[in-house]
Coordinates of C-alpha atoms and ligand atoms in Angstrom, one line a residue:
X9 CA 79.6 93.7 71.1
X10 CA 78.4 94.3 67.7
X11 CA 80.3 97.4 67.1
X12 CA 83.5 95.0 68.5
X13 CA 82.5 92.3 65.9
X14 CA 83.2 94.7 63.1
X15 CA 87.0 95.2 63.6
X16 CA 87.7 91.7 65.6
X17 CA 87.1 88.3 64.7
X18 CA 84.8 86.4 67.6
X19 CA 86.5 84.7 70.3
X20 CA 86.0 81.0 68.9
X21 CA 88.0 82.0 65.5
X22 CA 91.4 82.0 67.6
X23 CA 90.6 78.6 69.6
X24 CA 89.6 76.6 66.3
X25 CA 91.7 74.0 66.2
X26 CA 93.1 72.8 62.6
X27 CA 93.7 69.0 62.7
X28 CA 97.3 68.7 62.3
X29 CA 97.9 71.8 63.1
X30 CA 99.6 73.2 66.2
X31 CA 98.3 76.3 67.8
X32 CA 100.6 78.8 69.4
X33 CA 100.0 80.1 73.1
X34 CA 101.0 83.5 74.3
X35 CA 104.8 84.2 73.7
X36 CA 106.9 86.9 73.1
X37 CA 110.1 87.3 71.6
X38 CA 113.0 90.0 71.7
X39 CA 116.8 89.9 69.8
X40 CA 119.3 88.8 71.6
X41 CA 122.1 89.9 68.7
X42 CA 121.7 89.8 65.3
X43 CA 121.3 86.2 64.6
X44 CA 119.2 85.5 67.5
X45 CA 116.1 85.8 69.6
X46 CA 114.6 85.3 72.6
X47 CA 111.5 83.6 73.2
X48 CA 109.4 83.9 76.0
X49 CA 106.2 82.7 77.5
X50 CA 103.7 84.4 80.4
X51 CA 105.4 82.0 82.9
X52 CA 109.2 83.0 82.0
X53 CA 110.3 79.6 80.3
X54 CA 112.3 80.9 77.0
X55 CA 114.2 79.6 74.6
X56 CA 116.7 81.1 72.1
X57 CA 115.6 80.2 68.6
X58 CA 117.2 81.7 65.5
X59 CA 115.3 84.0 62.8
X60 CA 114.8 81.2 60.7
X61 CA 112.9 79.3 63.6
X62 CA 111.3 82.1 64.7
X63 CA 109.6 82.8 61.2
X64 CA 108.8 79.0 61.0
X65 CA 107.3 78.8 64.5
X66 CA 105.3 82.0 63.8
X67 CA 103.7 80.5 59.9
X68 CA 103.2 77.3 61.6
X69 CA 105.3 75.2 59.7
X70 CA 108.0 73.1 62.3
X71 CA 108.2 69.9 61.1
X72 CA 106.6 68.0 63.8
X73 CA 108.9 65.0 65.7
X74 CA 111.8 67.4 65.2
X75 CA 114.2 68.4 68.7
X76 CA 112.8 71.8 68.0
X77 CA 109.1 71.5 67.8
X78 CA 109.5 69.1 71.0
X79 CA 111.2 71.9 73.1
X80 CA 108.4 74.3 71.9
X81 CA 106.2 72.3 72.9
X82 CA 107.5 71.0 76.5
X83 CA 108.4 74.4 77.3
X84 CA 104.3 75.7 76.7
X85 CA 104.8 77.6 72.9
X86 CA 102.5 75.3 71.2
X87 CA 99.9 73.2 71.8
X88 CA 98.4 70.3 69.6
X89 CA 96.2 67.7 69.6
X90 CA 97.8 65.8 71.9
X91 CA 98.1 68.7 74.6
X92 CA 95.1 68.5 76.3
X93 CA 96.8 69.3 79.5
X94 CA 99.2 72.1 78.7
X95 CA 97.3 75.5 79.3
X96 CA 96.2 73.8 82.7
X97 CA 99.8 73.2 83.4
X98 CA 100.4 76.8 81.9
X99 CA 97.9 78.3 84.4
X100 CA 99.3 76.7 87.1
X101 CA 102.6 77.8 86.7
X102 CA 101.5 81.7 86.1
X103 CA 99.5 80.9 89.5
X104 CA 102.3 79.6 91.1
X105 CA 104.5 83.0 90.2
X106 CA 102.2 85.5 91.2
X107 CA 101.4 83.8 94.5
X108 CA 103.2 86.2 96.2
X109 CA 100.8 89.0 95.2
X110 CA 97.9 87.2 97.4
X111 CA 100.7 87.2 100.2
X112 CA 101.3 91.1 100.9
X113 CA 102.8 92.5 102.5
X114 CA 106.2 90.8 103.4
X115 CA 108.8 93.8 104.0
X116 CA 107.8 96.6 106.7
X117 CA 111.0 99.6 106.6
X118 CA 111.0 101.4 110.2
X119 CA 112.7 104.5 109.4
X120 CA 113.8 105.1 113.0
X121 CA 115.6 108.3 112.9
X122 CA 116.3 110.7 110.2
X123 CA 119.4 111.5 112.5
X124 CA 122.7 110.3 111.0
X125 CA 126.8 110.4 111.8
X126 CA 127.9 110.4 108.4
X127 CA 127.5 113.2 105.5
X128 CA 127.8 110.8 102.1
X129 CA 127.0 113.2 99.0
X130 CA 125.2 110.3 97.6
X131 CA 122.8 109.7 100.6
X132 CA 119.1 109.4 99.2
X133 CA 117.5 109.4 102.5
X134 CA 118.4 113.4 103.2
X135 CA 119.7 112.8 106.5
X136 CA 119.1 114.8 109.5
X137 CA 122.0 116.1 111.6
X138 CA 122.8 113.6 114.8
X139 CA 121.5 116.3 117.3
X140 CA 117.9 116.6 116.6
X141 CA 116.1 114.5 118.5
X142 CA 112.6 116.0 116.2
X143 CA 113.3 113.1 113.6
X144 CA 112.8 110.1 115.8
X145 CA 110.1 107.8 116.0
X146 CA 107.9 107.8 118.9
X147 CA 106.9 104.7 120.8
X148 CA 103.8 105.8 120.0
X149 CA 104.4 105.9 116.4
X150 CA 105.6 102.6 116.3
X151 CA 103.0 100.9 118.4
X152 CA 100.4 102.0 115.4
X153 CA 102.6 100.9 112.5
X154 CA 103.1 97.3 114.2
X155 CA 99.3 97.5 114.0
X156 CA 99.7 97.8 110.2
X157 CA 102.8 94.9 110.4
X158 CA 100.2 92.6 111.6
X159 CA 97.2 93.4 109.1
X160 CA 99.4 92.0 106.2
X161 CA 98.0 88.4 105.0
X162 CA 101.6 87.5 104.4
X163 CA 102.3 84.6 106.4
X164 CA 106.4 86.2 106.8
X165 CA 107.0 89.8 108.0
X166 CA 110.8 91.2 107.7
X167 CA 110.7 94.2 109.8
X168 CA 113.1 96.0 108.5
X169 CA 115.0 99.3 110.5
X170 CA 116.4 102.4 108.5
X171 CA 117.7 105.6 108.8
X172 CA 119.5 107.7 108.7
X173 CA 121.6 106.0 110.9
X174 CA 119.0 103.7 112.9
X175 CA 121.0 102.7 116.0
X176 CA 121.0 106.5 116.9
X177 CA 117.4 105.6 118.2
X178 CA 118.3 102.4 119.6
X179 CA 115.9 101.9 122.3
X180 CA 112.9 102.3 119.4
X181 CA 114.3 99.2 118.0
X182 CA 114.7 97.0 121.3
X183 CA 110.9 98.3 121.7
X184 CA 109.6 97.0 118.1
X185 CA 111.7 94.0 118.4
X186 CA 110.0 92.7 121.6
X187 CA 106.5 94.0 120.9
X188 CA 106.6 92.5 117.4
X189 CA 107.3 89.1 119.3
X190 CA 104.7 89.6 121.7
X191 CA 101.9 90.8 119.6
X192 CA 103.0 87.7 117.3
X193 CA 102.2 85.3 119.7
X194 CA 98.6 86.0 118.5
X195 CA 99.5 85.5 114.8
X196 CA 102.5 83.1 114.3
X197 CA 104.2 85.2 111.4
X198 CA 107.3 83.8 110.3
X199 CA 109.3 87.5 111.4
X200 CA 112.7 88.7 110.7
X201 CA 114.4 91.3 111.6
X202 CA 117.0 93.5 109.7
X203 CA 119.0 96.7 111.0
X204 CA 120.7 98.7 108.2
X205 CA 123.1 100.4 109.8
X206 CA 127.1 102.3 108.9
X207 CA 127.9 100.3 112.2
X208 CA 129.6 103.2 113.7
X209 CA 127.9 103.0 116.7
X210 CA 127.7 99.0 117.4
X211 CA 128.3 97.9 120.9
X212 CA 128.7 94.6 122.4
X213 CA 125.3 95.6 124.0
X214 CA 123.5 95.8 120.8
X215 CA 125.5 92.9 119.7
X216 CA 123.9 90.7 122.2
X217 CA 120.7 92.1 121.5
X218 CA 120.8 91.0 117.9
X219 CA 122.2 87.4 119.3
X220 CA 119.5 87.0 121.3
X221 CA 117.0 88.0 118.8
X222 CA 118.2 86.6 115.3
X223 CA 118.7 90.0 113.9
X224 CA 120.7 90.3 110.9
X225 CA 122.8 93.6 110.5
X226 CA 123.2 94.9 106.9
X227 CA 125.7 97.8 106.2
X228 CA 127.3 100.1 103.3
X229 CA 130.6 99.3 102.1
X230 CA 131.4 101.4 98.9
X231 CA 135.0 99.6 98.6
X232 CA 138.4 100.4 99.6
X233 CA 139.4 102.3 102.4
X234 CA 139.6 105.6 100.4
X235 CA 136.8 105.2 98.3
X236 CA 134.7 104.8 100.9
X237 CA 135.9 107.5 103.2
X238 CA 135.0 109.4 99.8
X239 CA 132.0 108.7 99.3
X240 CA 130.9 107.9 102.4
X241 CA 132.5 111.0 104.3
X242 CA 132.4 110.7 108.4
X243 CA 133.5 113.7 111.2
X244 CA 136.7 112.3 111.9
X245 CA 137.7 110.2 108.5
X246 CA 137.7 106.8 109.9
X247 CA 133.9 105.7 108.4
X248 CA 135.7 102.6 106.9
X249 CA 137.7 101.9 109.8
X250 CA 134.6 101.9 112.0
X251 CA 132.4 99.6 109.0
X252 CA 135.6 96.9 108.5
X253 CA 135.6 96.8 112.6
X254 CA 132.1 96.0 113.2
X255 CA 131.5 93.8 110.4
X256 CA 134.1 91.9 111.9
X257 CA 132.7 92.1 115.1
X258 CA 129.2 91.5 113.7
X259 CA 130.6 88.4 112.2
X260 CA 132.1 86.9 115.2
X261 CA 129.0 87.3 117.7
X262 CA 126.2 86.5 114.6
X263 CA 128.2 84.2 112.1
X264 CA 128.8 85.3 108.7
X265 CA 125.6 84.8 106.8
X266 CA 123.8 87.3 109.5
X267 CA 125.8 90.4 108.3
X268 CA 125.3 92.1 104.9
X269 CA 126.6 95.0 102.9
X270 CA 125.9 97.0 100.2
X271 CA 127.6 99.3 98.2
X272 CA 126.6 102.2 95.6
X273 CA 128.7 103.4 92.4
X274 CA 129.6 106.4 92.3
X275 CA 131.6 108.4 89.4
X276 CA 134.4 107.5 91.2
X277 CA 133.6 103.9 91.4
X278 CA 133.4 103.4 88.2
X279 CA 136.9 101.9 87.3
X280 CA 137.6 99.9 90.3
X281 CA 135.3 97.1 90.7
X282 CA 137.8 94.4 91.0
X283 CA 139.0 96.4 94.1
X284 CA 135.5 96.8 95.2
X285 CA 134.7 92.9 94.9
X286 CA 138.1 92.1 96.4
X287 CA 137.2 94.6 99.7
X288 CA 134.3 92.2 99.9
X289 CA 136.0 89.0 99.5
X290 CA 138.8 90.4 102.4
X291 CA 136.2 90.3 104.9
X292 CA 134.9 87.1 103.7
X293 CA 131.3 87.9 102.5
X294 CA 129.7 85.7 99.8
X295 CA 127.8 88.2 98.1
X296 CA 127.6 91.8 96.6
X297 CA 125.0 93.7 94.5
X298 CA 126.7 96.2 92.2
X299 CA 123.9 98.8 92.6
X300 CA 123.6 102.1 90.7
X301 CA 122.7 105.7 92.1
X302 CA 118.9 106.4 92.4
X303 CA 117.7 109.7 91.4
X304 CA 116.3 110.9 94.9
X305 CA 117.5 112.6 97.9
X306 CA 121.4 114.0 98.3
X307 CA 122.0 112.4 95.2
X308 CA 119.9 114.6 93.6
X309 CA 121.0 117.8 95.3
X310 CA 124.3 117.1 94.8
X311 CA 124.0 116.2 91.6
X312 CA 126.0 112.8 92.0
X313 CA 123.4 110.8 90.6
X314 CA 123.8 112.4 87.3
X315 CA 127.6 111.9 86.8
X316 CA 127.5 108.9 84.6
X317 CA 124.8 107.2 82.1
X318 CA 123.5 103.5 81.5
X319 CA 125.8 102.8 79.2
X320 CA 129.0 103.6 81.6
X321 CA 127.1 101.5 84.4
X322 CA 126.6 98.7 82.2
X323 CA 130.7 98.7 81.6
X324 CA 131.2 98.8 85.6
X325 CA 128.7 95.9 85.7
X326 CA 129.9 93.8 83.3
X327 CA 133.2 93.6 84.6
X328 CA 132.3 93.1 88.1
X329 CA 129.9 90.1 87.0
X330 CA 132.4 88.6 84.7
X331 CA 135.2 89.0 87.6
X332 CA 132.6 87.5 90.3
X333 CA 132.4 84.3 87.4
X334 CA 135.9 84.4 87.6
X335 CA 136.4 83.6 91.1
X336 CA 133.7 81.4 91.2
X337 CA 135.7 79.3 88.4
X338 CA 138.7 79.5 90.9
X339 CA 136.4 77.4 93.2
X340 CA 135.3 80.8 95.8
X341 CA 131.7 80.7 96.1
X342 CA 130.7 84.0 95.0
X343 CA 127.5 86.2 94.4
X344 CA 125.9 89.1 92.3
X345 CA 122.7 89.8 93.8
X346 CA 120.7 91.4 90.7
X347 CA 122.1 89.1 88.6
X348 CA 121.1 86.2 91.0
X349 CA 117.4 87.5 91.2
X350 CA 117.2 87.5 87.9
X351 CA 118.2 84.8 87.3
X352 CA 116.2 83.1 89.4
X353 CA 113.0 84.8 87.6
X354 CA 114.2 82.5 84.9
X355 CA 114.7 79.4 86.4
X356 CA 112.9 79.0 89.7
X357 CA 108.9 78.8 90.0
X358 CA 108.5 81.1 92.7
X359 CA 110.5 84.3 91.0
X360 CA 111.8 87.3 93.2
X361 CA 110.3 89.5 96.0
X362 CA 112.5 92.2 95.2
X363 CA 110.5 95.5 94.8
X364 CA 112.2 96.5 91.2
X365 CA 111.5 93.5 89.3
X366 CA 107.5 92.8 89.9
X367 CA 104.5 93.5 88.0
X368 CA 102.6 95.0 89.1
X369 CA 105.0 97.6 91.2
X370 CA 105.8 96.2 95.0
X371 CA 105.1 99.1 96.3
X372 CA 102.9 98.8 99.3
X373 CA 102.7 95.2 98.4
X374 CA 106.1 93.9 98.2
X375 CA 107.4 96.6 100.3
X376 CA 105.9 99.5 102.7
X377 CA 107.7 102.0 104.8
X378 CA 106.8 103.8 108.4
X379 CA 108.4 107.2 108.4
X380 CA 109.8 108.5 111.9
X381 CA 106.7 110.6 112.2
X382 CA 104.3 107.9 111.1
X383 CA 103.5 109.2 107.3
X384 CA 103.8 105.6 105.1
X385 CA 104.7 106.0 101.8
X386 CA 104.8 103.5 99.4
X387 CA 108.2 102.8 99.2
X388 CA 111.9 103.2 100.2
X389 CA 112.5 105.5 97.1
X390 CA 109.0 107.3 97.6
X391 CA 109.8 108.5 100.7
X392 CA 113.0 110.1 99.3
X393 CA 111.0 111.8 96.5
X394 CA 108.7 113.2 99.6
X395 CA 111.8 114.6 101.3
X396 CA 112.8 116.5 98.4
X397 CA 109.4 117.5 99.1
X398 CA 107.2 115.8 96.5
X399 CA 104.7 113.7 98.7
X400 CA 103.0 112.3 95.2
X401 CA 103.2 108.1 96.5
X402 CA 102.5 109.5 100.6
X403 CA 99.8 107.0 101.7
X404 CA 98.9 108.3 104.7
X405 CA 100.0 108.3 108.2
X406 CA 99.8 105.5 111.4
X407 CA 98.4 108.1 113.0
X408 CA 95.0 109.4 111.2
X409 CA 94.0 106.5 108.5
X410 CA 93.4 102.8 108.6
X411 CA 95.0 99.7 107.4
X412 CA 92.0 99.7 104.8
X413 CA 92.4 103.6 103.9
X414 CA 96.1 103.0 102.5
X415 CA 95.9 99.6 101.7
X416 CA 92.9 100.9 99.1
X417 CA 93.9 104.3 98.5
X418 CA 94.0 105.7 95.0
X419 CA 97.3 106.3 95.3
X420 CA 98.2 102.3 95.7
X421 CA 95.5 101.4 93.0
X422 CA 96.2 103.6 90.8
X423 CA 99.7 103.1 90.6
X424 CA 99.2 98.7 90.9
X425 CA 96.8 99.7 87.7
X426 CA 99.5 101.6 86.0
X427 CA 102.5 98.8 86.6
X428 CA 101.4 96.2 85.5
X429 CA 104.1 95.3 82.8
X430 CA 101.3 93.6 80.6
X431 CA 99.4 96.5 79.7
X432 CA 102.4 98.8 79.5
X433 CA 103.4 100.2 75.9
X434 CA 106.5 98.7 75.0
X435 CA 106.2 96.4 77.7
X436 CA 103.6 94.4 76.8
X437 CA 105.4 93.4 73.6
X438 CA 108.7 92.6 75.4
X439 CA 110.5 89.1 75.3
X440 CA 112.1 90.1 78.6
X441 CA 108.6 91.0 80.5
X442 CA 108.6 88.2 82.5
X443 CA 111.8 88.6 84.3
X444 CA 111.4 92.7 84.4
X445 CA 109.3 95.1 86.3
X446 CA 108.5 98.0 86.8
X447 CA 109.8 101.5 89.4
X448 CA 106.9 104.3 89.3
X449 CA 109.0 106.4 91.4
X450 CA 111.9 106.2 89.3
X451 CA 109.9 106.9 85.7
X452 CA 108.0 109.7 88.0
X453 CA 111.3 110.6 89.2
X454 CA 113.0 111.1 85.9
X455 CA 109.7 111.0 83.0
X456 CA 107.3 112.6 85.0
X457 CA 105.1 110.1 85.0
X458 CA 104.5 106.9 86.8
X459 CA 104.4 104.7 83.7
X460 CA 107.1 105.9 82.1
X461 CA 108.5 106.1 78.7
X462 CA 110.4 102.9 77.5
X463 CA 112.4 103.6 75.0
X464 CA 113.8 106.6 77.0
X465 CA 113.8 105.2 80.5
X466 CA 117.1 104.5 82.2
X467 CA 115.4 101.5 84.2
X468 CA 114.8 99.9 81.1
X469 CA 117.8 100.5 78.9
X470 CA 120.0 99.1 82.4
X471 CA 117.6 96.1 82.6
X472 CA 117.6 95.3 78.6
X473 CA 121.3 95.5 78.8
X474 CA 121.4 93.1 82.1
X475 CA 119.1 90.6 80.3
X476 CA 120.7 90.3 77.0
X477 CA 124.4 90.1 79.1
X478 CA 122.9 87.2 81.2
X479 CA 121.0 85.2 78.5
X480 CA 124.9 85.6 76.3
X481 CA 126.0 83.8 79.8
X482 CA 123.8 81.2 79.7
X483 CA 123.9 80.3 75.6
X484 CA 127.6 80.6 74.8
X485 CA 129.1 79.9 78.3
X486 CA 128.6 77.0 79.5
X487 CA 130.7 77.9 82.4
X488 CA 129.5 81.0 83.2
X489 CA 125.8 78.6 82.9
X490 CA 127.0 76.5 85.4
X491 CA 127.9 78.8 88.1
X492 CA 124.9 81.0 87.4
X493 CA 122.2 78.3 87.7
X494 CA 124.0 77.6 91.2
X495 CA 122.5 80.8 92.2
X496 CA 119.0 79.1 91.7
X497 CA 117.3 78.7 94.9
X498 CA 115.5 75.6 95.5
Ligands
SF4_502 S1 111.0 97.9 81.2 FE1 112.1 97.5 79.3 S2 113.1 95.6 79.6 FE2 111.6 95.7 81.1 S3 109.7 94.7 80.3 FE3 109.6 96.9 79.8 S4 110.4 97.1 77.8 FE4 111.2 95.1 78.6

């Protein structure tokens, strides 16, 4: 402590305060363009304050009574004299966000089958062909990883079925689905259930199934008819004939807001997202979530995940958010999923589950995932890395280790330790912090390492472009500020 009292001043020097005199709380700030920042606080409230303000705020010289030193202060910048609840309210607000880390584990991924019907270049799950029965999961494979489902504290479970193509291995799924149910009547889990399927092989059979249990189907649709078949390449060329009938289908026996779809850019994407949104609105979905290629998997192999950079994406995106805005204005209720959970790690209390945008990392406590032959791995995308055959974020297997052996492994405390955005370089300084997160099997992926290096990463400069598009949005449009705080969940 001594040695520490050379080169730091002692705790009490920074709470000291000056009568008169406001004292700042933790904030960051980051430019927005080059008139304007934004400024942040550990809880995600912002504001976007010119240089000017930002240098009087910083020397401690806002006139006080002014508009602006009132929103500084309502908003948890500054306290003064008169604050003597503030940080409590503070605390209870950063409380209130990271909740959800005392609540882990809420999504379980069943990969059923490595087996799959189609042959997309892009796949990043390296599929299997559909005649080898090897890469199915076991009833007794899923029997132990339901026993990991129900050792999660989180009070809601989404059980959550992959592939491959999942409903080659139907009968796995009909077995989770009604031990899950049974085994809950000891727990009382809020569970869902979600099949992610090309719908190529639905039948009125596993339609009734899903009726009669709640499940929700969520598919791939790249876009029209012959960008799809392109990139999502099928024996037979009729993959989007057989995704347009069944979601359809789906739709009619489940209702509309049970059935899902996502798409993935490709190269060939790129300069048709107005189709790609309009394929969407044709079948009458509300929502789509303009996703890039990840760097795992087929994609990798086939090199299709390195056909275009950030900077193209971001083009792609921006268009397809400013055309979704654009319907919305024509009175079409109308989604963009990232854009919607970001937004709502501005505005709503509780934030986002989504894996991508937590610190620390969701993996293994946002999300986990049960490999057809029982290996767990921390995530989705780590399980890709493993079958291009680096098994770096494998956290055991259902089969030889306990709840407590993977829960506590190195591997999923070392990595928590090495996400959390607060203590990252870079990071820690950045305005946008609160609404980020962080991948450690993308910077591993691409960097080498699980951290990652900012300034260089590809998840950041997409997320730094995404932020400063939205917070644009919401200062100069007010518009475009209307329909995006509509996303807001209560
Ligand atoms: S990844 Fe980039 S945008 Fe996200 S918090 Fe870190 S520095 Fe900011």
């Amino acid at each position: 402590m001594s040695g520490l009292g050379k080169k730091f001043r002692l705790p009490e020097a920074f709470d000291q305060a000056v009568p008169g005199e406001y004292r700042m709380l933790p904030c960051r700030f980051v430019s927005l363009d080059d008139n304007r920042y934004v400024l942040t606080n550990e809880v995600g409230e912002y504001l976007v304050v010119t240089r000017p303000q930002l240098e009087q705020f910083v020397r401690k010289t806002v006139p006080f009574h002014g508009d602006f030193y009132h929103d500084l202060k309502s908003k948890h910048f500054l306290i003064d004299d008169d604050s003597n609840v503030a940080v409590d309210l503070l605390a209870l607000k950063y409380r209130t966000k990271a909740q959800r880390i005392s609540q882990f584990t809420a999504l379980h991924l069943f990969v059923v089958s490595l087996r799959c019907d189609y042959t997309c270049q892009y796949c990043q799950v390296s599929r299997q062909t559909d005649d080898k029965l090897a890469y199915d999961m076991s009833q007794e494979t899923a029997d132990r990883a339901l026993e990991f489902v129900f050792r999660s504290p989180s009070p809601a479970v989404k059980i959550e079925f992959q592939g491959g193509e999942p409903l080659l291995n139907f009968p796995i799924i009909r077995y989770v689905v009604d031990q899950a149910k049974r085994i809950n009547e000891n727990h009382d889990k809020y569970i869902q259930f979600v099949i992610t399927t090309n719908l190529s092989l639905l039948t009125d059979e596993i339609l009734s199934f899903c009726l009669a249990h709640d499940i929700c189907l969520s598919t791939s649709l790249d876009g029209p008819q012959d960008l799809h078949n392109l990139n999502r390449p099928r024996p037979g060329r009729n993959g989007y004939q057989l995704t347009v009938e069944g979601i359809k289908k789906a739709q009619a026996v489940l209702g509309r807001d049970k059935v899902g779809a996502l798409m993935t850019t490709t190269e060939a994407s790129l300069p048709r997202v107005r189709e790609i949104i309009d394929t969407y609105l044709s079948l009458g979905m509300d929502a789509i979530f303009l996703r890039a290629l990840s760097p795992y998997g087929f994609a990798v192999k086939t090199r299709q995940a390195y056909k275009y950079d950030v900077d193209r994406w971001f083009e792609f995106y921006k268009e397809g958010l400013n055309y979704v805005l654009e319907i919305n204005r024509q009175g079409y209720p109308f989604v963009e999923l990232y854009a919607s959970m970001i937004i709502n790690k501005i505005f709503s209390p509780f934030g986002t589950g989504y894996v991508d945008l937590q610190s620390p990392s969701g993996m293994a406590i946002s999300a986990i995932v049960y490999n057809y032959d029982g290996d767990i791995y921390a995530s989705d995308e780590a399980r890709m890395l493993a079958e291009m055959g680096d098994k770096s974020f494998r956290l055991g297997s259902v089969h030889h280790d306990s709840y407590e052996d993977v829960i506590l492994s190195d591997t999923v405390l070392d990595t928590l330790e090495a996400t959390l955005s607060e203590s990252l370089p870079m990071c820690n300084d950045c305005g946008f912090l609160s609404y980020c997160g962080t991948d450690p099997v993308y910077h591993y992926a691409t960097q080498g390492d699980a951290v990652g290096h900012k300034a260089t990463s590809g998840f950041c400069s997409k997320n730094m472009k995404i932020f400063r598009y939205l917070f644009t949005l919401l200062e100069d449009d007010p518009e475009a500020r209307r329909i995006l705080l509509s996303w807001v969940r209560p």
